[in-house]
CSV table of C-alpha atoms in Angstrom, one decimal:
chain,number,residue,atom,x,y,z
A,1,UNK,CA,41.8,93.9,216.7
A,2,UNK,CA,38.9,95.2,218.6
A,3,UNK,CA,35.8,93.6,219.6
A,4,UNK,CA,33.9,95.3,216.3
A,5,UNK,CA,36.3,94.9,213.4
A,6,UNK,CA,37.3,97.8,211.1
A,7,UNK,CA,36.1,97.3,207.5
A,8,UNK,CA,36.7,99.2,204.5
A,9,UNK,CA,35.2,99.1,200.8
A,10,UNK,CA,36.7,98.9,197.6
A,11,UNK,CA,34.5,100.2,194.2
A,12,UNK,CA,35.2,99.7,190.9
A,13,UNK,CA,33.4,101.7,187.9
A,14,UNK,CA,33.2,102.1,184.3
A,15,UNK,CA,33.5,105.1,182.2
A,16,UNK,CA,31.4,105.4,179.5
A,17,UNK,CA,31.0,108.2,176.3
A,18,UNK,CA,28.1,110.5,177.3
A,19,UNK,CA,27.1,110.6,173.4
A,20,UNK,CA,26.3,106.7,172.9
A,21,UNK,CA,27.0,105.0,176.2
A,22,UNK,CA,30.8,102.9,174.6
A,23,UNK,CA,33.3,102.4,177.4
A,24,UNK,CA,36.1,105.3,177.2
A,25,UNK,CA,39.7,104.7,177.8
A,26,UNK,CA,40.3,107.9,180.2
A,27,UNK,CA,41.1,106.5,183.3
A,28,UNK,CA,44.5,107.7,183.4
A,29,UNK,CA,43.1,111.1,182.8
A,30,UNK,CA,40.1,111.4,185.2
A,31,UNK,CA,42.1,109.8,188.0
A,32,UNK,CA,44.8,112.7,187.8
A,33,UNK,CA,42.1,115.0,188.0
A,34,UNK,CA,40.3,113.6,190.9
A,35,UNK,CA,44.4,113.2,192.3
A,36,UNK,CA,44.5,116.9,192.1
A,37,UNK,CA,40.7,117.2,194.5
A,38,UNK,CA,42.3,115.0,197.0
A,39,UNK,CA,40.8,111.8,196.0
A,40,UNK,CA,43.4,108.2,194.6
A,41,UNK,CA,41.5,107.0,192.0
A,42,UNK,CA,43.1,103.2,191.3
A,43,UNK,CA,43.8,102.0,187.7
A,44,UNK,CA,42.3,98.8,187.1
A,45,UNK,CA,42.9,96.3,184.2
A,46,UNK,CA,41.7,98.3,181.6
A,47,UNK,CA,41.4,101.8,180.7
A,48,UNK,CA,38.2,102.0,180.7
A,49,UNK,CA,37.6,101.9,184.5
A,50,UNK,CA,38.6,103.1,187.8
A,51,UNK,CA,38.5,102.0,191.6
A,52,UNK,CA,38.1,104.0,194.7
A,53,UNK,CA,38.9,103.0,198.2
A,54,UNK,CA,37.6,103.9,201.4
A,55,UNK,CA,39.7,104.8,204.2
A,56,UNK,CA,39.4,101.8,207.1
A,57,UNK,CA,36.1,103.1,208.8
A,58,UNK,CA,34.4,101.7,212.1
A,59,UNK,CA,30.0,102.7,211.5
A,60,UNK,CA,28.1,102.2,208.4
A,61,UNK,CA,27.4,106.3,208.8
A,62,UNK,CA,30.8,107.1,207.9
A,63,UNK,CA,30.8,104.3,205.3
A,64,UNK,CA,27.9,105.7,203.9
A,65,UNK,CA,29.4,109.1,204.0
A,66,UNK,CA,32.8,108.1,202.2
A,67,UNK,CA,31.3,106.5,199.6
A,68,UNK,CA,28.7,109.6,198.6
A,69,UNK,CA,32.0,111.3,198.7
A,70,UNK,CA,34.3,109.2,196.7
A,71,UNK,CA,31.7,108.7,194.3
A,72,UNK,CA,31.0,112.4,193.7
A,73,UNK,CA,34.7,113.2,192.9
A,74,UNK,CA,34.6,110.4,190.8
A,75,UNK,CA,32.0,111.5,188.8
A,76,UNK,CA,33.1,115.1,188.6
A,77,UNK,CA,36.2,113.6,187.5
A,78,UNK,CA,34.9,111.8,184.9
A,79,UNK,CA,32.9,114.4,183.9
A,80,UNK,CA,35.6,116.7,183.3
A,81,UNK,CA,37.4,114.1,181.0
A,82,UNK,CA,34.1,114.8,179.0
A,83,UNK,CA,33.3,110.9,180.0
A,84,UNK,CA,30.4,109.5,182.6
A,85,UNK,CA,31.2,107.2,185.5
A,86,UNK,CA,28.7,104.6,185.7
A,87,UNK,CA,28.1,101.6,188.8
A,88,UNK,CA,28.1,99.6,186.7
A,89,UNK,CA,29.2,95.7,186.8
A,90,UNK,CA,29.4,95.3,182.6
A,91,UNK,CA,29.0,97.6,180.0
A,92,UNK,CA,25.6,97.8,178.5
A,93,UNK,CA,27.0,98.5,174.9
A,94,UNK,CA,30.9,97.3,174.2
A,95,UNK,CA,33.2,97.5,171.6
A,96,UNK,CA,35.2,93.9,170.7
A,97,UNK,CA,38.0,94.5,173.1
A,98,UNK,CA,39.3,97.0,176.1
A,99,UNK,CA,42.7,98.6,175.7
A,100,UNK,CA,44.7,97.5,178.7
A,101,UNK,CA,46.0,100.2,181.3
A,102,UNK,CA,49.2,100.7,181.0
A,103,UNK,CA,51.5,98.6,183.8
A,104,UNK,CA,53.6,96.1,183.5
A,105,UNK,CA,51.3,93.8,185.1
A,106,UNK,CA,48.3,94.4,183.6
A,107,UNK,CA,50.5,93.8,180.4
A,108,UNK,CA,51.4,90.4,182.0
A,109,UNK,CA,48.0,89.6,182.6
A,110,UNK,CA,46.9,90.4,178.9
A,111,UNK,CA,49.6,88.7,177.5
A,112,UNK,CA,49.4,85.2,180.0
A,113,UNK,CA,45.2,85.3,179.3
A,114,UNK,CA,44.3,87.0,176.1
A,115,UNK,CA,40.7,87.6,175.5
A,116,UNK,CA,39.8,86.7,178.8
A,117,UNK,CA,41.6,90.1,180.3
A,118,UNK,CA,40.8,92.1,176.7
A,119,UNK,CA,37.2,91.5,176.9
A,120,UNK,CA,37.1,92.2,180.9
A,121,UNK,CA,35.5,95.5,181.5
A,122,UNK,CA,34.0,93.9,184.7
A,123,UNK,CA,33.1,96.1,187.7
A,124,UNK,CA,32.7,94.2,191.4
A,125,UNK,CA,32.6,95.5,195.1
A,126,UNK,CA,35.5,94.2,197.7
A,127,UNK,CA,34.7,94.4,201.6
A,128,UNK,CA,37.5,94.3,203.3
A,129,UNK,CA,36.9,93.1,207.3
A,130,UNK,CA,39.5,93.2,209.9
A,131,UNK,CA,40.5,89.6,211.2
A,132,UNK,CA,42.9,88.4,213.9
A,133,UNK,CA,45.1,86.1,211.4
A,134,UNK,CA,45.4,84.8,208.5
A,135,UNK,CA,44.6,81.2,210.1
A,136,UNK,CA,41.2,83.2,211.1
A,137,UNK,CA,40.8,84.5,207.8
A,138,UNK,CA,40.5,81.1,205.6
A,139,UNK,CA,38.1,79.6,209.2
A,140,UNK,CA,35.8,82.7,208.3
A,141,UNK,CA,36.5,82.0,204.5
A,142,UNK,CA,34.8,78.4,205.0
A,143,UNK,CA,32.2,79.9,207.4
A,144,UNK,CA,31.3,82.1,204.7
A,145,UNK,CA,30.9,79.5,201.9
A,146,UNK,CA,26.6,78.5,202.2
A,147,UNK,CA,26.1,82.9,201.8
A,148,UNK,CA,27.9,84.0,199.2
A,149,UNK,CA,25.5,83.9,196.4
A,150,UNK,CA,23.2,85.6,198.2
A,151,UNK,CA,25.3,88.5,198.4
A,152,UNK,CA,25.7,88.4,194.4
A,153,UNK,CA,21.5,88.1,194.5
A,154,UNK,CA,21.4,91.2,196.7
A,155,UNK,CA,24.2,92.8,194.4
A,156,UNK,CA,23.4,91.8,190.6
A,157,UNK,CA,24.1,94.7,188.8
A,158,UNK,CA,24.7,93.3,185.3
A,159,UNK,CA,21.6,92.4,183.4
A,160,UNK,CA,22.1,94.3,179.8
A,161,UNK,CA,24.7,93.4,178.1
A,162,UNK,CA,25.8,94.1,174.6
A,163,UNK,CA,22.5,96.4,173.5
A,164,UNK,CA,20.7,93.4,174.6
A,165,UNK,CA,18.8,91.7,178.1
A,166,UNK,CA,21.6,88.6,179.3
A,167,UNK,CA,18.9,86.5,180.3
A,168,UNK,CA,20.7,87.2,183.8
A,169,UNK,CA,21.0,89.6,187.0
A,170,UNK,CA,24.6,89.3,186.8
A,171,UNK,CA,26.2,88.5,183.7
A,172,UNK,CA,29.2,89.5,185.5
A,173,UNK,CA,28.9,86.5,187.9
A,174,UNK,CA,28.8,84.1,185.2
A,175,UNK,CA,31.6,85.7,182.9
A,176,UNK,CA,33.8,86.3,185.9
A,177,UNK,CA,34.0,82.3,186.4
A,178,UNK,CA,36.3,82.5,183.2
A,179,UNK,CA,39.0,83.1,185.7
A,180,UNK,CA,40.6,80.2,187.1
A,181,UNK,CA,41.1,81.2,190.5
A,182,UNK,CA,37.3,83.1,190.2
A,183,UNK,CA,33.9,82.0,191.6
A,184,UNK,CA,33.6,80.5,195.0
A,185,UNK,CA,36.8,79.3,196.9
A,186,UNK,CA,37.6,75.5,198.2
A,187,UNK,CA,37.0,74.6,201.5
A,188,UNK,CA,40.5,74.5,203.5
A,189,UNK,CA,41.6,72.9,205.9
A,190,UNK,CA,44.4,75.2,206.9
A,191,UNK,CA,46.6,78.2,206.1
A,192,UNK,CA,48.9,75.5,204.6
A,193,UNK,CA,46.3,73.9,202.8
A,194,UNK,CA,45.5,77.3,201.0
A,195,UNK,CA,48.9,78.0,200.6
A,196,UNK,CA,49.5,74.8,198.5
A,197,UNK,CA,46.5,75.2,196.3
A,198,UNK,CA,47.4,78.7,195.7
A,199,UNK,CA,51.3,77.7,194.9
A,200,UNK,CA,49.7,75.3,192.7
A,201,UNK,CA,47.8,77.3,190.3
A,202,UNK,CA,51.0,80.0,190.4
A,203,UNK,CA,52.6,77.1,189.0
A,204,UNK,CA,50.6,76.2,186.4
A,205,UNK,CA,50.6,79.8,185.0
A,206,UNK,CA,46.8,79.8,186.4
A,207,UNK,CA,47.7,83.3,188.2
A,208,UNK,CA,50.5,85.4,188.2
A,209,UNK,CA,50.9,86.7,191.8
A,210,UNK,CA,48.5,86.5,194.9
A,211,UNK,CA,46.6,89.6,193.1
A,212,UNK,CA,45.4,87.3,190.9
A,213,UNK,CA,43.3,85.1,193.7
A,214,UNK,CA,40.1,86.3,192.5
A,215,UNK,CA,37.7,83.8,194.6
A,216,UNK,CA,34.7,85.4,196.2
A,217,UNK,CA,36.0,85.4,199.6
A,218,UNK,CA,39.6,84.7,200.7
A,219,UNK,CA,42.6,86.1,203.1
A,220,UNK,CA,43.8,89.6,201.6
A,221,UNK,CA,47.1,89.5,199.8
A,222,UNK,CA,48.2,93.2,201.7
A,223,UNK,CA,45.8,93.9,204.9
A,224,UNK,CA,45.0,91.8,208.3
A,225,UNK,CA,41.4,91.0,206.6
A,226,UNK,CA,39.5,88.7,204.7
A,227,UNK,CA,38.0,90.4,201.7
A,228,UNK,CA,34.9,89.6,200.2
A,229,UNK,CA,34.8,90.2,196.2
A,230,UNK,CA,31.3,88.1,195.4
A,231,UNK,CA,29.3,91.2,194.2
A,232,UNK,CA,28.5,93.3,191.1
A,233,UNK,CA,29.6,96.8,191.8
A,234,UNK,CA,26.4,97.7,193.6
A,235,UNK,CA,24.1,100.5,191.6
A,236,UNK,CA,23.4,103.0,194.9
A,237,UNK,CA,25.4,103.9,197.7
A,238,UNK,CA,23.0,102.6,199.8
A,239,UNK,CA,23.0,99.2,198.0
A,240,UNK,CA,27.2,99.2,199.3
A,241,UNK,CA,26.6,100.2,202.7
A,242,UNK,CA,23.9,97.2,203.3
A,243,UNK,CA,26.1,94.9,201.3
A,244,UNK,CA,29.2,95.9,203.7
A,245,UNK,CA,27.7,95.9,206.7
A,246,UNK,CA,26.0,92.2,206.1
A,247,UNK,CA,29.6,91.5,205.3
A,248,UNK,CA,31.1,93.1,208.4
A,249,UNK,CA,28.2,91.0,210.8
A,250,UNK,CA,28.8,87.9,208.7
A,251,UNK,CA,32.7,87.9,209.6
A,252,UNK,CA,31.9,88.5,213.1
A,253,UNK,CA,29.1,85.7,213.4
A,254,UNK,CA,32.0,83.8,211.9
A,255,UNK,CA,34.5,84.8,214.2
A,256,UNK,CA,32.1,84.1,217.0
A,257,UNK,CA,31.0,80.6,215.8
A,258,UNK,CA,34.9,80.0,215.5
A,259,UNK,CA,35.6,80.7,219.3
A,260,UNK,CA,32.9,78.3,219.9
A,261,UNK,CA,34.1,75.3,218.3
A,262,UNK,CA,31.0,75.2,216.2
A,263,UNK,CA,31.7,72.5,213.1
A,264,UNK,CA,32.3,74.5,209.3
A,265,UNK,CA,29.4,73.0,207.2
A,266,UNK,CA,31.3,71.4,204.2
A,267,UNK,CA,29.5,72.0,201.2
A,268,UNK,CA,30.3,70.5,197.3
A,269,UNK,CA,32.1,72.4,195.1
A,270,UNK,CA,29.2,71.8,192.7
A,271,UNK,CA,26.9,72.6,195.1
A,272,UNK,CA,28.2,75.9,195.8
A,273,UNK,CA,28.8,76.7,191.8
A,274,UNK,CA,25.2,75.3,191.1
A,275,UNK,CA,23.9,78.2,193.7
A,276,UNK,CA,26.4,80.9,192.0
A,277,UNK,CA,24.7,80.1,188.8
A,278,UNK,CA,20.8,80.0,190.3
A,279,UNK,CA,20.9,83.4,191.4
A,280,UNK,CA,23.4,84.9,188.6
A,281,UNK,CA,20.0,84.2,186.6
A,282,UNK,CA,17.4,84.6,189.1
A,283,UNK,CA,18.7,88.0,190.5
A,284,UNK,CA,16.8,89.4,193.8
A,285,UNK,CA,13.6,88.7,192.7
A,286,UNK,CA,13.9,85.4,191.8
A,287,UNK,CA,14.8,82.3,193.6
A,288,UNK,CA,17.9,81.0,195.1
A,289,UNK,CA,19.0,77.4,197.0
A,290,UNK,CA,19.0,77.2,201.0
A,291,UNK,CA,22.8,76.3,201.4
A,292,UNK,CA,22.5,76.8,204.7
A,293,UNK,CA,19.1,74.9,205.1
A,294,UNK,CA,18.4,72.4,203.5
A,295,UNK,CA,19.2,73.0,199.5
A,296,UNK,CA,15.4,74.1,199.0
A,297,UNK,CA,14.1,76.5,196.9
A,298,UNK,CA,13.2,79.9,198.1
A,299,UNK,CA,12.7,83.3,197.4
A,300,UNK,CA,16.0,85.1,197.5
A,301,UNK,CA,14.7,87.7,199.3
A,302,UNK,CA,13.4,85.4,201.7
A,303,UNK,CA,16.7,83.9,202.2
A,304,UNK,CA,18.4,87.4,202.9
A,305,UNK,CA,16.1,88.2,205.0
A,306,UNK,CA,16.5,85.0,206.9
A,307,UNK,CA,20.2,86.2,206.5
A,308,UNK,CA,19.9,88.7,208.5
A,309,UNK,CA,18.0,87.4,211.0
A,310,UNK,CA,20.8,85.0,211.3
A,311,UNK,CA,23.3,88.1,211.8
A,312,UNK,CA,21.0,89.8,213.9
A,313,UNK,CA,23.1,90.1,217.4
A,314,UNK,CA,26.3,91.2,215.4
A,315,UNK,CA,23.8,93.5,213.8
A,316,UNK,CA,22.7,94.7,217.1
A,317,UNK,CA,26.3,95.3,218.5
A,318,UNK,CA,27.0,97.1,215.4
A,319,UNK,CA,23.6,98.8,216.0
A,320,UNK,CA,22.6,98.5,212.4
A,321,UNK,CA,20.1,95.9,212.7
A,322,UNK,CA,16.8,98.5,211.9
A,323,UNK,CA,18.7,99.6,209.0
A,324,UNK,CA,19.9,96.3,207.6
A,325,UNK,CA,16.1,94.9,207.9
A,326,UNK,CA,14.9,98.4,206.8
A,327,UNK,CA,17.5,98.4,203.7
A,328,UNK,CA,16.6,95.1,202.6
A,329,UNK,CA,12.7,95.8,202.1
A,330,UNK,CA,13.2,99.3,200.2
A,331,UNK,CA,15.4,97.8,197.8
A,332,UNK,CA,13.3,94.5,197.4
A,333,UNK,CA,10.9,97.0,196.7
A,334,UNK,CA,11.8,99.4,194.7
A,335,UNK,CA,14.6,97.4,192.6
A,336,UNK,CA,18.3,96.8,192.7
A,337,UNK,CA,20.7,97.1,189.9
A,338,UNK,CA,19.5,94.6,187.6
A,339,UNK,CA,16.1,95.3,188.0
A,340,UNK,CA,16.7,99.0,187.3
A,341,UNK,CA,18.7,97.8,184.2
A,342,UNK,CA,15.4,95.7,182.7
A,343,UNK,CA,12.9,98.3,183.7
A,344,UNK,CA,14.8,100.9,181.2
A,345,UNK,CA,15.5,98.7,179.0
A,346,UNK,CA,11.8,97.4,178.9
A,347,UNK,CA,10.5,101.1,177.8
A,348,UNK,CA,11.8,100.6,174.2
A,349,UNK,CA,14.4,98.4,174.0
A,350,UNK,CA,17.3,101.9,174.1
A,351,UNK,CA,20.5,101.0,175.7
A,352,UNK,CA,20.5,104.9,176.3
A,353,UNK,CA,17.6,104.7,178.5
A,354,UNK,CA,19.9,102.1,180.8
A,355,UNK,CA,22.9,104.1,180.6
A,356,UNK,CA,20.4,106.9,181.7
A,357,UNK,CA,19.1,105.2,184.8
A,358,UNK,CA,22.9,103.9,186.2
A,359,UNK,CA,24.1,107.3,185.8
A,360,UNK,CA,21.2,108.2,188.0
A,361,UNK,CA,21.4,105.8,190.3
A,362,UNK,CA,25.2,106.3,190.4
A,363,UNK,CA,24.6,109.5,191.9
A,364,UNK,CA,22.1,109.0,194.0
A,365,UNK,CA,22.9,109.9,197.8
A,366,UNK,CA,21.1,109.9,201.2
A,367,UNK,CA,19.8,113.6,201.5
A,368,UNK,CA,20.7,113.2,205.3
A,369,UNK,CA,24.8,112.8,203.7
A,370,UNK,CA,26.3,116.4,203.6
């Protein structure tokens, strides 16, 4: 590992008819097509959506120029399937249940959890951040713990659901915790403890296989990291690149607070759930509890950008401070995913107008990105 860790992004999306905004079971189609321009589209659980993965890049330039990319076969892809690719973290409109992809262990999974897998449809973001070991990993996992929902504030994505406003920023933060190895992870004492808890609920029939670990930060199952998995599927691609680089400076302040001996703070599982929930609802522009204060109230915004502040010499040796700061206050501004959700929706009430405005936003890249 180098002194600046390698990270990597993960991006899952939904496809949606272009006639009335439905989810469309083409995934096995529009990733053979995108196979065929270069680009591995991943199947996820059900047929309605597709994943794509960065290669393992070093700046948030090349991030940023990866994504623009992958997202632009993607929805060329899709288009040619006559379907639309939208960043999207639930469906705005949805029929009663998703046909499951095709794989034996998607087929598992739909069997073992029912409804919960056949209404899914859910869309996230996973960072993935190098780390030395996986004793490292589950230190940064605890380290992590008191900032998590502020990355599902910056993130929330998810607001109209089923022709109708949720009542939340991320509906997908509160249906995710359906799971039972979803929402935000224990604090361990060890890579034996989590070891044990995760043989447990393998036992139990809880999850299937370490795939199935679906907490919102925790060692990865396949690469040297620690992957964090808190966020909607983020609307822009400049909403990703901020979200993965506060990510990537987060891992590091943990890894540096780590080789200092500084003490893990050990928050309550219900403290941490009760913070999941606040800003699920609240969204940016709402409010959100100080876990690393003193379990105030404060604007979430304010929060992040006291977040960042807190990052801010990983920020500097990544040399993305000025954008991370810069980032923050455009899309405070001018609105992230859930906030474009209720403006459209607000005009007259038209799922069509949403579907209209994450198909935009889907595709919106920097101009500076080739």
């Amino acid at each position: 590992m180098t002194d600046v860790p390698t990270f990597g992004v993960e991006e899952e999306f939904l496809l949606v008819d272009h006639r009335d905004g439905a989810p469309l079971p083409r995934n096995q189609a529009v990733a053979e097509y995108a196979a065929a321009r270069g680009v591995d589209l991943q199947l996820e659980l059900t047929r309605c959506q597709v994943e794509t993965t960065t290669a393992v890049m070093t700046t948030s330039g090349d991030l940023r120029a990866e994504l623009t990319r992958l997202r632009r076969v993607a929805t060329e892809s899709a288009e040619a399937q006559r379907a639309r690719l939208l960043a999207v973290a639930l469906p705005p409109t949805v029929p009663h249940a998703f046909p499951v992809t095709t794989k034996e262990r998607y087929a598992r999974i739909a069997d073992r959890f029912g409804m919960i897998a056949h209404e899914q449809g859910i869309c996230g973001c996973h960072v993935h951040v190098e780390v030395p070991s996986r004793a490292a990993a589950v230190d940064v996992s605890n380290r992590l713990r008191p900032y998590l929902h502020l990355l599902l504030a910056l993130s929330a994505n998810s607001a109209i659901y089923r022709n109708t406003d949720s009542g939340y920023a991320s509906f997908r933060g509160v249906l995710w915790t359906r799971w039972p190895s979803a929402g935000p992870p224990p604090y361990f004492d060890s890579v034996e403890d989590y070891d044990a808890v995760t043989n447990t609920l393998t036992r139990a029939g809880a999850v299937l296989d370490d795939g199935m670990i679906y907490w919102d930060v925790r060692p990865s199952a396949n690469f040297p990291t620690v992957e964090v998995r808190v966020a909607d599927v983020p609307a822009t691609v400049a909403e990703t690149v901020l979200l993965a680089t506060l990510i990537r400076a987060a891992v590091m302040t943990a890894l540096d607070a780590q080789e200092r001996g500084e003490p893990v703070p050990r928050l309550a599982d219900w403290t941490l759930r009760a913070a999941h929930w606040k800003v699920a609802h609240d969204g940016l522009d709402g409010e959100a509890i100080d876990l690393a204060g003193d379990c105030s109230m404060a604007p979430a915004r304010v929060l992040l950008a006291g977040f960042i502040e807190h990052l801010r010499p990983a920020l500097e040796a990544l040399g993305d401070y000025d954008m991370a700061r810069d980032e923050l206050a455009r899309i405070a501004e001018q609105g992230n995913g859930a906030m474009r959700q209720r403006r459209a929706w607000r005009r007259r009430k038209e799922v069509a107008d949403v579907i209209s405005e994450l198909a935009a936003a889907t595709t919106t890249f920097d101009p500076l990105v080739p």
